[in-house]
PDB file of C-alpha atoms and ligand atoms in Angstrom:
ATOM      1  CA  UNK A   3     214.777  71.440 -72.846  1.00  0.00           C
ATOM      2  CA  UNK A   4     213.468  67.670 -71.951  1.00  0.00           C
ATOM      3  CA  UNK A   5     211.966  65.821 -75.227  1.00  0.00           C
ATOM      4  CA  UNK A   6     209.636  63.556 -75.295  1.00  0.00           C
ATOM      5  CA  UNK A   7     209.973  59.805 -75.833  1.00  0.00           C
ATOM      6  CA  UNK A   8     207.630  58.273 -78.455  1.00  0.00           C
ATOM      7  CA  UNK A   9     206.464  55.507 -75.990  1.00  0.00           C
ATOM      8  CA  UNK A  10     205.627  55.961 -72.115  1.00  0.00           C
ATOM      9  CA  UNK A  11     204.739  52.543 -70.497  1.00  0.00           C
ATOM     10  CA  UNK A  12     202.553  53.392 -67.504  1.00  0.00           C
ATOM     11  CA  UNK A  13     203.774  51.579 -64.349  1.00  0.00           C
ATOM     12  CA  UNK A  14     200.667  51.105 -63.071  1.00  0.00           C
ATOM     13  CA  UNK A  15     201.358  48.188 -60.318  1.00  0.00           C
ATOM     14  CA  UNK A  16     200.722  48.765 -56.645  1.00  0.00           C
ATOM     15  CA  UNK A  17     204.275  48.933 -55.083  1.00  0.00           C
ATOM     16  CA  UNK A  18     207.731  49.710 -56.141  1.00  0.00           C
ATOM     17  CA  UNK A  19     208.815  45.898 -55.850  1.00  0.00           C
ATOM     18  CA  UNK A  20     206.074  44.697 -58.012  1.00  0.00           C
ATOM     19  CA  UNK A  21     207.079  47.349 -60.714  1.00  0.00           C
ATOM     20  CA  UNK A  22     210.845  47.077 -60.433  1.00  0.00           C
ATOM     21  CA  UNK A  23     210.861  43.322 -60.344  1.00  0.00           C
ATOM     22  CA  UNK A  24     208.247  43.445 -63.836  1.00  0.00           C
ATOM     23  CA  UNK A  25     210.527  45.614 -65.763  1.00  0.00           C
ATOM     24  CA  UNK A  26     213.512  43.165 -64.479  1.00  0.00           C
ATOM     25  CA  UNK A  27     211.857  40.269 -65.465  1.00  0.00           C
ATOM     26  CA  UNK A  28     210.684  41.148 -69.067  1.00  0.00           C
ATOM     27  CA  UNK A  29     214.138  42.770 -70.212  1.00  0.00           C
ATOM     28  CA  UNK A  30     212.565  45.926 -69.863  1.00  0.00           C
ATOM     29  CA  UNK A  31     215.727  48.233 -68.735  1.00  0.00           C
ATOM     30  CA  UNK A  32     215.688  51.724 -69.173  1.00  0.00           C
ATOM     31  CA  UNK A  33     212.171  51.874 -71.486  1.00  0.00           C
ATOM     32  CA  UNK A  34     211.076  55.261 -71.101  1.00  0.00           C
ATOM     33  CA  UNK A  35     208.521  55.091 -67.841  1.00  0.00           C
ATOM     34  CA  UNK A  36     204.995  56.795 -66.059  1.00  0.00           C
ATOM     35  CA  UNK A  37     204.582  56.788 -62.432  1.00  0.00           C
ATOM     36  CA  UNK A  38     201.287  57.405 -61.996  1.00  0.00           C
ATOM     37  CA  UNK A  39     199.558  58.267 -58.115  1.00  0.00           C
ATOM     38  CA  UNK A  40     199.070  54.366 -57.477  1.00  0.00           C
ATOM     39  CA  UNK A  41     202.965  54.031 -57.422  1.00  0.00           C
ATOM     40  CA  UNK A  42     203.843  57.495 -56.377  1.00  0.00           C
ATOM     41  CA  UNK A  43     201.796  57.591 -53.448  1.00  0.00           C
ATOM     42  CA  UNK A  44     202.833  54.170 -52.038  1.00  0.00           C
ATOM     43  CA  UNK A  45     207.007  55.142 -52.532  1.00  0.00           C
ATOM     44  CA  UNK A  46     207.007  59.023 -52.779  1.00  0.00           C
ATOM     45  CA  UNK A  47     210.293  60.042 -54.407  1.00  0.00           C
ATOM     46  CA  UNK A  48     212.409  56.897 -53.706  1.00  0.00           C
ATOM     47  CA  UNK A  49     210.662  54.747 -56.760  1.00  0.00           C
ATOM     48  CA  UNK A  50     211.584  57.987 -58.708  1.00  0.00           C
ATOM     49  CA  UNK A  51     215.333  58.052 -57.665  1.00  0.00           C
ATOM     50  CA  UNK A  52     215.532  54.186 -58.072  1.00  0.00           C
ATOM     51  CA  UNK A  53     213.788  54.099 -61.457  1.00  0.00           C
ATOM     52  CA  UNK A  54     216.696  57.447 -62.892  1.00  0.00           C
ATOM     53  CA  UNK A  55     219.360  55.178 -61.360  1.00  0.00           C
ATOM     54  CA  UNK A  56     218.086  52.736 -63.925  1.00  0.00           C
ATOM     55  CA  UNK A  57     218.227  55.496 -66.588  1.00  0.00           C
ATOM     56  CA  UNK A  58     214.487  55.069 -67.422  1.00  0.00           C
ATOM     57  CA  UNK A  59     213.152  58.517 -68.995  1.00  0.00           C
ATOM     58  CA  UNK A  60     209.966  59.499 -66.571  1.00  0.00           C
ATOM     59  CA  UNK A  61     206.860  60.777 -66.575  1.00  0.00           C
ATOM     60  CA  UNK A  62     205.067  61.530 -63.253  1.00  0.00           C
ATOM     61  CA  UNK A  63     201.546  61.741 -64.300  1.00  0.00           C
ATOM     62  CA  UNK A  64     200.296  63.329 -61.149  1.00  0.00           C
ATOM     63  CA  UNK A  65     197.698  65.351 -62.959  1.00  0.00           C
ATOM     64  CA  UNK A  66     197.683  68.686 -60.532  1.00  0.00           C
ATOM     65  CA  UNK A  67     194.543  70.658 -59.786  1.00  0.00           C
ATOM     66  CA  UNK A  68     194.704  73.279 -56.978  1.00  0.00           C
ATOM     67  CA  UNK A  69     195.161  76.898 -56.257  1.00  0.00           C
ATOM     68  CA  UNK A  70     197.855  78.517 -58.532  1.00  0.00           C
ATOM     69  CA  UNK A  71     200.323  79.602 -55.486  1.00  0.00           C
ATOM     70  CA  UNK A  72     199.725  75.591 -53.788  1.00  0.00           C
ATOM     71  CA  UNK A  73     200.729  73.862 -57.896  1.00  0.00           C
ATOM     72  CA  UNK A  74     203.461  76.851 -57.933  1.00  0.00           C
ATOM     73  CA  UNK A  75     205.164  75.442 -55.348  1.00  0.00           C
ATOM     74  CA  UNK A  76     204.027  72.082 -55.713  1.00  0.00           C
ATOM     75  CA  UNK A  77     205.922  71.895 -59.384  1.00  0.00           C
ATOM     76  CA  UNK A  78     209.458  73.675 -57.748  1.00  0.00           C
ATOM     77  CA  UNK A  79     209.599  70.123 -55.817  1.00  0.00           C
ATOM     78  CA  UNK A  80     208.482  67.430 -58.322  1.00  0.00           C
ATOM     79  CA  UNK A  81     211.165  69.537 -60.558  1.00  0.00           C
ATOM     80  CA  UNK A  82     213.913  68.884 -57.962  1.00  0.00           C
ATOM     81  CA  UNK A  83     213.110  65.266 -57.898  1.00  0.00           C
ATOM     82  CA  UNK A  84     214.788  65.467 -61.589  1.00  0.00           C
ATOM     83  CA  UNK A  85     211.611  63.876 -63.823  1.00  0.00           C
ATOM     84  CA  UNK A  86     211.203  64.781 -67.288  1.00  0.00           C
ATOM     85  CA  UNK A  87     207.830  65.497 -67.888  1.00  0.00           C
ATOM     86  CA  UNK A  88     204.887  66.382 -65.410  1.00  0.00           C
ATOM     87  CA  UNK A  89     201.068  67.701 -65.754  1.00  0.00           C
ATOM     88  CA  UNK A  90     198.222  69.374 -64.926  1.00  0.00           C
ATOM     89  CA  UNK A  91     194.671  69.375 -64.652  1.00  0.00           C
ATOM     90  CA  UNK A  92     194.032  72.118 -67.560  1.00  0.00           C
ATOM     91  CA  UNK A  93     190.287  72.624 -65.690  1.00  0.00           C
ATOM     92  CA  UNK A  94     192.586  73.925 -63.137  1.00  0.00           C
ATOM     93  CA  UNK A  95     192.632  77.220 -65.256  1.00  0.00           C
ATOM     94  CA  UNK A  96     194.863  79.432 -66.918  1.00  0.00           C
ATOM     95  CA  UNK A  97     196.259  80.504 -63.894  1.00  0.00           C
ATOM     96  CA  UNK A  98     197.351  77.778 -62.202  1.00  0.00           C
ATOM     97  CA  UNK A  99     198.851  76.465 -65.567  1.00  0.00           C
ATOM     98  CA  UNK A 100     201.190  79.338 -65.735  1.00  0.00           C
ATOM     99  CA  UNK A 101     201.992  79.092 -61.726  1.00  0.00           C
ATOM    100  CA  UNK A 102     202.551  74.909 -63.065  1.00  0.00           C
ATOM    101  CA  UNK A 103     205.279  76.336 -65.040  1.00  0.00           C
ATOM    102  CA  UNK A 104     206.819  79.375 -63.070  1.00  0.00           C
ATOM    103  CA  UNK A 105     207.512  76.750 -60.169  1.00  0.00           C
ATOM    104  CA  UNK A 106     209.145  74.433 -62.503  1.00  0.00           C
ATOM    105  CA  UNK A 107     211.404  77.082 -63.963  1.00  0.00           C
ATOM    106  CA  UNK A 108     212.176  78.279 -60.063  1.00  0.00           C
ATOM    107  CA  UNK A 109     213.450  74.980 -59.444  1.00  0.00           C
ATOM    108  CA  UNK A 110     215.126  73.912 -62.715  1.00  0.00           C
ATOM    109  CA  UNK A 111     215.144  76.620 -65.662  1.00  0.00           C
ATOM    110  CA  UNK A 112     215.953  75.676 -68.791  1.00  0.00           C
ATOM    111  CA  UNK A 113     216.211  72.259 -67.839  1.00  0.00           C
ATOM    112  CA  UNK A 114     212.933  72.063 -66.372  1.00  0.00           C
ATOM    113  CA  UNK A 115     210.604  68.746 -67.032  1.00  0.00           C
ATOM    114  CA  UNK A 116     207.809  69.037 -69.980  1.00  0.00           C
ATOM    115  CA  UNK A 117     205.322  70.252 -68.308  1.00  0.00           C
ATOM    116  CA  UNK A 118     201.286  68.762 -70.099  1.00  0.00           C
ATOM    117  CA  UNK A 119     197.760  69.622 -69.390  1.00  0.00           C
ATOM    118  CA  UNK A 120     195.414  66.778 -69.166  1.00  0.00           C
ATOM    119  CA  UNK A 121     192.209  68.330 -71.136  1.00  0.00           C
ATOM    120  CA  UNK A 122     189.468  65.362 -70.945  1.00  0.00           C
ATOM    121  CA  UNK A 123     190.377  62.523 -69.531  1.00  0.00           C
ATOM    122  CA  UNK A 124     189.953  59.367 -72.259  1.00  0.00           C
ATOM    123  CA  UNK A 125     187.854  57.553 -69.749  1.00  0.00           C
ATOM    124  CA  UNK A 126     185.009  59.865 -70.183  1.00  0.00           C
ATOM    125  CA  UNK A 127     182.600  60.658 -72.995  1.00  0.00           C
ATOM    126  CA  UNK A 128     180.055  63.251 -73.848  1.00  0.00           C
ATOM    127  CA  UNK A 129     177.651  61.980 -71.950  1.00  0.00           C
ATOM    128  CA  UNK A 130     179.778  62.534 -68.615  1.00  0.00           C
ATOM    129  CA  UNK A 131     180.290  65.720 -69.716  1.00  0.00           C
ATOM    130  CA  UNK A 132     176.745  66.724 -69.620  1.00  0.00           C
ATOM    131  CA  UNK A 133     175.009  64.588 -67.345  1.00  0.00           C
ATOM    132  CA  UNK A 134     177.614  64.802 -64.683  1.00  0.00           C
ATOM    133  CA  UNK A 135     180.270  67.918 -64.753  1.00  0.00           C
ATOM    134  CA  UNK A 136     176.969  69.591 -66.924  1.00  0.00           C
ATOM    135  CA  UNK A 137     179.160  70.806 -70.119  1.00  0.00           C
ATOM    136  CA  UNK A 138     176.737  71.301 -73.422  1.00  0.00           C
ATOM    137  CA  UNK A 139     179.424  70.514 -75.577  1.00  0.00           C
ATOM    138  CA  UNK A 140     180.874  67.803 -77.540  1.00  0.00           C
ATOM    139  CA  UNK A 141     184.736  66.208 -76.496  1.00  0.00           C
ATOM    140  CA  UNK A 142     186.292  67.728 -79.098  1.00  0.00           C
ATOM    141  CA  UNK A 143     185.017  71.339 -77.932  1.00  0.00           C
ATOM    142  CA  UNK A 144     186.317  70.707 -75.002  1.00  0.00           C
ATOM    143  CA  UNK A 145     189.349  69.430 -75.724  1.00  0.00           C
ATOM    144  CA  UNK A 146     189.783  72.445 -78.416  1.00  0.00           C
ATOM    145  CA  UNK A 147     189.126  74.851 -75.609  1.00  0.00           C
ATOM    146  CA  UNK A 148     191.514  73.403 -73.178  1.00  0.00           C
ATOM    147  CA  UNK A 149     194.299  73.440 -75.670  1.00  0.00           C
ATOM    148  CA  UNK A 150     193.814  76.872 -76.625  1.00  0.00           C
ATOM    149  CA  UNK A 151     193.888  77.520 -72.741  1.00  0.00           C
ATOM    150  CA  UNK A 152     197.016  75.254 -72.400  1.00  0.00           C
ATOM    151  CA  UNK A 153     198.700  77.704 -75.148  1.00  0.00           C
ATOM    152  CA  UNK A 154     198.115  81.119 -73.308  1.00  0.00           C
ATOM    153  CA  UNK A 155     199.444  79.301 -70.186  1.00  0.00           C
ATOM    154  CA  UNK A 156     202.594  78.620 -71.729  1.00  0.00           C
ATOM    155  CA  UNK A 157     202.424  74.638 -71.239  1.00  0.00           C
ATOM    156  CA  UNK A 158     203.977  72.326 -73.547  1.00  0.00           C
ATOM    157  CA  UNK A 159     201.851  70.369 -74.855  1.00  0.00           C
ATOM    158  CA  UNK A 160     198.455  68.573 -73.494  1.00  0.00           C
ATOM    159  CA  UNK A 161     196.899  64.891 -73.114  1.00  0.00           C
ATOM    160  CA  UNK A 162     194.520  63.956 -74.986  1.00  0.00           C
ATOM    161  CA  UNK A 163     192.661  60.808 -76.614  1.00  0.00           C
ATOM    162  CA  UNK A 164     193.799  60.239 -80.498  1.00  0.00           C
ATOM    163  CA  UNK A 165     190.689  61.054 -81.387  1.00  0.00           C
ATOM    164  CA  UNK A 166     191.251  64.791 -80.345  1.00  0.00           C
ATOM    165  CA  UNK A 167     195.182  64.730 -81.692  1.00  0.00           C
ATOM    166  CA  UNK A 168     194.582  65.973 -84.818  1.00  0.00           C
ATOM    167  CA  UNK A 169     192.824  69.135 -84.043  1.00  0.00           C
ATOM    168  CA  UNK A 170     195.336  69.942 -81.473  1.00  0.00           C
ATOM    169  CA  UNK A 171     197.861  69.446 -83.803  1.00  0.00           C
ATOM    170  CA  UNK A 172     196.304  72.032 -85.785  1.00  0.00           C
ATOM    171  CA  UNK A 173     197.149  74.585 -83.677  1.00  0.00           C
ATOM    172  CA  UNK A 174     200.275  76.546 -82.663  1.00  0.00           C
ATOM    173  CA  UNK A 175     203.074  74.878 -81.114  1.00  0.00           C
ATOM    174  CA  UNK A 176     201.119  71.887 -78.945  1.00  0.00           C
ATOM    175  CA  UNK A 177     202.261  68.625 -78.051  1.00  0.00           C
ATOM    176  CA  UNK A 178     200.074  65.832 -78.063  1.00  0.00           C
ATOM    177  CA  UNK A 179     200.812  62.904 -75.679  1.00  0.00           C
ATOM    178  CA  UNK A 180     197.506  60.203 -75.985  1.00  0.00           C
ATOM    179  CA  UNK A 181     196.670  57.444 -73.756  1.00  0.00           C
ATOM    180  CA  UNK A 182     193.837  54.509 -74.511  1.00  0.00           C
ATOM    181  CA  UNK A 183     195.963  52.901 -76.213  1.00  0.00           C
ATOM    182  CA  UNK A 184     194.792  49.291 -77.175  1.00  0.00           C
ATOM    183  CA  UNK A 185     195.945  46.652 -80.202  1.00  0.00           C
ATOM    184  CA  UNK A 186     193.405  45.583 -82.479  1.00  0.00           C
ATOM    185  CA  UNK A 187     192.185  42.573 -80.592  1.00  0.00           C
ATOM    186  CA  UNK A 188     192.728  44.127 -76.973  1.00  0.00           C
ATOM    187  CA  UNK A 189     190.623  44.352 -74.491  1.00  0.00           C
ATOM    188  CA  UNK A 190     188.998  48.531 -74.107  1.00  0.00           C
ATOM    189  CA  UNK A 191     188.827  48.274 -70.037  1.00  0.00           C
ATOM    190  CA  UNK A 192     187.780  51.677 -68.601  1.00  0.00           C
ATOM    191  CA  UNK A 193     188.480  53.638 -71.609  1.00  0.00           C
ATOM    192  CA  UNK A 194     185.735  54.724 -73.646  1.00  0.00           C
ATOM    193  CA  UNK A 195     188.064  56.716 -76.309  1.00  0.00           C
ATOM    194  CA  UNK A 196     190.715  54.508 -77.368  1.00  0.00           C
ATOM    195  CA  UNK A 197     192.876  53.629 -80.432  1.00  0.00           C
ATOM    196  CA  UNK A 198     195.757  51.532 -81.873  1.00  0.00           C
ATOM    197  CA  UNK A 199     199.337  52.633 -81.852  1.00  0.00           C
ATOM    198  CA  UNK A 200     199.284  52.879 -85.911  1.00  0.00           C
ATOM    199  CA  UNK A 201     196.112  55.407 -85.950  1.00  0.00           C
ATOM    200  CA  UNK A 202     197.642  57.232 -82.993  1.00  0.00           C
ATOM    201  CA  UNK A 203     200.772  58.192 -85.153  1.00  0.00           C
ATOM    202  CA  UNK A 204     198.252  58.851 -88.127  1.00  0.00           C
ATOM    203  CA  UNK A 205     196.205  61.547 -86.483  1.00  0.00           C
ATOM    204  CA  UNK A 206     199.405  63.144 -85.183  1.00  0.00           C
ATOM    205  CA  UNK A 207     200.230  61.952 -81.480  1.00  0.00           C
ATOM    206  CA  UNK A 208     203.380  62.831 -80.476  1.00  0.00           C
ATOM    207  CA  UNK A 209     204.253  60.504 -77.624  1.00  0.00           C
ATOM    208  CA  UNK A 210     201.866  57.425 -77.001  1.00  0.00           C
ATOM    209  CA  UNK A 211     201.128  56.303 -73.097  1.00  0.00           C
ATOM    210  CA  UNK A 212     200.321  51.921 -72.676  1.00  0.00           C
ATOM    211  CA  UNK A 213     199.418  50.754 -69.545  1.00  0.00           C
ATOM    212  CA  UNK A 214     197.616  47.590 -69.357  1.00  0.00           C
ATOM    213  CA  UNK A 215     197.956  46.357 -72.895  1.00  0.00           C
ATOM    214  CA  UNK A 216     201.656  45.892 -72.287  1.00  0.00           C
ATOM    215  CA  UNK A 217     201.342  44.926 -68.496  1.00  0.00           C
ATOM    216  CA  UNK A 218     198.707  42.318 -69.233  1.00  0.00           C
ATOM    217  CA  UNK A 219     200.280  40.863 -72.340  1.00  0.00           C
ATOM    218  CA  UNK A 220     201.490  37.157 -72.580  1.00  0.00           C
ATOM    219  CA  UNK A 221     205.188  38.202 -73.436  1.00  0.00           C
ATOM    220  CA  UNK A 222     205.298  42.013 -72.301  1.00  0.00           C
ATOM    221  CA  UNK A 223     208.660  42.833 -73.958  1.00  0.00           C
ATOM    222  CA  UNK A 224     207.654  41.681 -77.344  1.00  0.00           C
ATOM    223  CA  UNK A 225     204.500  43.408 -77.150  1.00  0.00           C
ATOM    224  CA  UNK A 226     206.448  46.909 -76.244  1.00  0.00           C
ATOM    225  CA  UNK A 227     208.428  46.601 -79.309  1.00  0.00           C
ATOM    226  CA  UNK A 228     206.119  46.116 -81.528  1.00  0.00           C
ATOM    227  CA  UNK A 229     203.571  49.103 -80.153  1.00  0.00           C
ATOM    228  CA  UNK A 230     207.182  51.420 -80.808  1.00  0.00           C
ATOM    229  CA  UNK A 231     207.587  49.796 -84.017  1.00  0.00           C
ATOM    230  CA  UNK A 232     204.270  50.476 -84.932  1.00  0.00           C
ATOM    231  CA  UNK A 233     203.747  54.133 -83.955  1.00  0.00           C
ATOM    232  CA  UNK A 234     207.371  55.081 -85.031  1.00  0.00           C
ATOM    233  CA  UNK A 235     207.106  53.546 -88.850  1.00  0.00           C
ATOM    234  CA  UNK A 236     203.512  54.754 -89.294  1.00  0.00           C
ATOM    235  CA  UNK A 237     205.618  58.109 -87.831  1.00  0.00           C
ATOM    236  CA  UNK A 238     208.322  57.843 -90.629  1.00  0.00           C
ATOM    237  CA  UNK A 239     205.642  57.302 -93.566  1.00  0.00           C
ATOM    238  CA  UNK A 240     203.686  60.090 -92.849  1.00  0.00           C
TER     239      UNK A 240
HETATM  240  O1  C5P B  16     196.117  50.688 -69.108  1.00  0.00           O
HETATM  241  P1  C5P B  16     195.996  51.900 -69.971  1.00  0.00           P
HETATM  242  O2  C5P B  16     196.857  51.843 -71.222  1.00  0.00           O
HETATM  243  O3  C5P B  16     194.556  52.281 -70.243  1.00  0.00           O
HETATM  244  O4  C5P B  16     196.634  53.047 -69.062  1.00  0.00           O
HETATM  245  C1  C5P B  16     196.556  54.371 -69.398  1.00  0.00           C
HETATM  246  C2  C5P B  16     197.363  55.171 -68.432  1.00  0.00           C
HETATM  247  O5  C5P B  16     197.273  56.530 -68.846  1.00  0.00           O
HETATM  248  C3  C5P B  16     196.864  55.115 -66.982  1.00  0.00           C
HETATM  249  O6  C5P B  16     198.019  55.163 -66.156  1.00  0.00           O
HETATM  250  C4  C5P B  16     196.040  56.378 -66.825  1.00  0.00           C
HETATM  251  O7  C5P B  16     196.125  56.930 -65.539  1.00  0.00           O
HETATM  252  C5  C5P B  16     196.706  57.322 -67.823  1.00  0.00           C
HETATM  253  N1  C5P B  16     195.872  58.398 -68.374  1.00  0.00           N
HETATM  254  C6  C5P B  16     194.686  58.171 -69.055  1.00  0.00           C
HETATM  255  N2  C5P B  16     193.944  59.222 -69.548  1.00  0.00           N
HETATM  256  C7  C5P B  16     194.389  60.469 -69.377  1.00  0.00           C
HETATM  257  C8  C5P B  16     195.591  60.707 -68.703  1.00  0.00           C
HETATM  258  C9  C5P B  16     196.332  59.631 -68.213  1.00  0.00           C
HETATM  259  O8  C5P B  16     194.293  57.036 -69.243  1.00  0.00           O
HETATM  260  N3  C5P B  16     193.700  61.478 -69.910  1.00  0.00           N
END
């Protein structure tokens, strides 16, 4: 079975060349990586191939939401493209969460990537939740409900903001990968739910995902260490 790495940094530049030539430049060889749609749907599988032949450990954040029999077979080819974790919409239903992972065990078995629901995306709050998808009830319920779906599906694990890590943690056998991750000074962007890489590890993430705070930072590399240092020592202590 794939594990997963403690930090993701999310490759969120708009070509292949762009991304390639950033993790050149800033030392950043073989850091465990996401490919998120921006990349993937400029390259298609080619950034993945290049980026293995680099031995980064990926992530292709795709976030898949369609009929069960459409992700089924959707999953058997992202699993032949040899990545080591890929997700879900878990809004998609329990259905097409277990279809998710039937397709990736078609393609790859035992070996197959991690396979994550997404349960509320950290860029929202409760009050897109009721005003707009028209959900009485708070983030956390939410988030609680999807996981418990996520379980009877059979997925790995499930994304979530740190502030929902902890009560996912509570329950059976889930991991919990968190984005919105920011340092104490950074800037919050689009995220409304966000938290340092020290409080992540406290409230139980398993894997942290850092996008901009990494890619924006005066000396990337630097900053990448000390976000691992950070969430793997608080990890250690507690
Ligand atoms: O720049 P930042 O650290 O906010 O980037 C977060 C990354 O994590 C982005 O690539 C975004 O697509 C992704 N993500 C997220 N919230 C989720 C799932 C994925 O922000 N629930």
């Amino acid at each position: 079975m794939k594990k997963l790495e403690p930090v993701y940094f999310a490759l969120d530049f708009e070509d292949g060349e762009t991304a390639l030539q950033f993790l050149k430049e800033h030392g950043l060889h073989g850091i465990p990586v996401k490919v998120g749609m921006e990349l993937f749907y400029r390259e298609g599988p080619s950034i993945v191939k290049q980026l293995k032949e680099q031995g980064h450990n990926i992530f292709l954040d795709l976030k898949l939401h369609d009929i069960p029999e459409t992700v089924r077979r959707a999953m058997r080819n992202l699993a032949h493209l040899g990545v080591d974790v890929v997700n879900v919409h878990a809004q998609g239903g329990t259905e097409m969460m277990k279809a998710a992972r039937k397709g990736l065990e078609e393609a790859s078995g035992d070996a197959r990537p991690l396979l994550l629901a997404v349960t509320v995306l950290t860029s929202m709050d409760r009050r897109v939740l009721e005003k707009e998808l028209r959900l009485d009830r708070s983030v956390a319920d939410a988030v609680s409900h999807y996981g418990d779906l996520a379980i009877e599906s059979g997925v790995d694990g499930v994304v979530c903001s740190v502030e929902e890590a902890g009560l996912i943690k509570r329950k059976e056998k889930l991991l919990a990968l968190t984005p919105g991750i920011r340092l104490s000074d950074g800037d919050r962007h689009d995220q409304k739910r966000v938290a340092t890489p020290e409080v992540a590890s406290d409230q139980g993430s398993d894997s942290i995902v850092v996008g901009r705070a990494i890619r924006d930072a005066k000396h990337p590399k630097a900053t990448y260490l000390h976000i691992k240092e950070a969430f793997e020592n608080e990890l250690h202590h507690s």
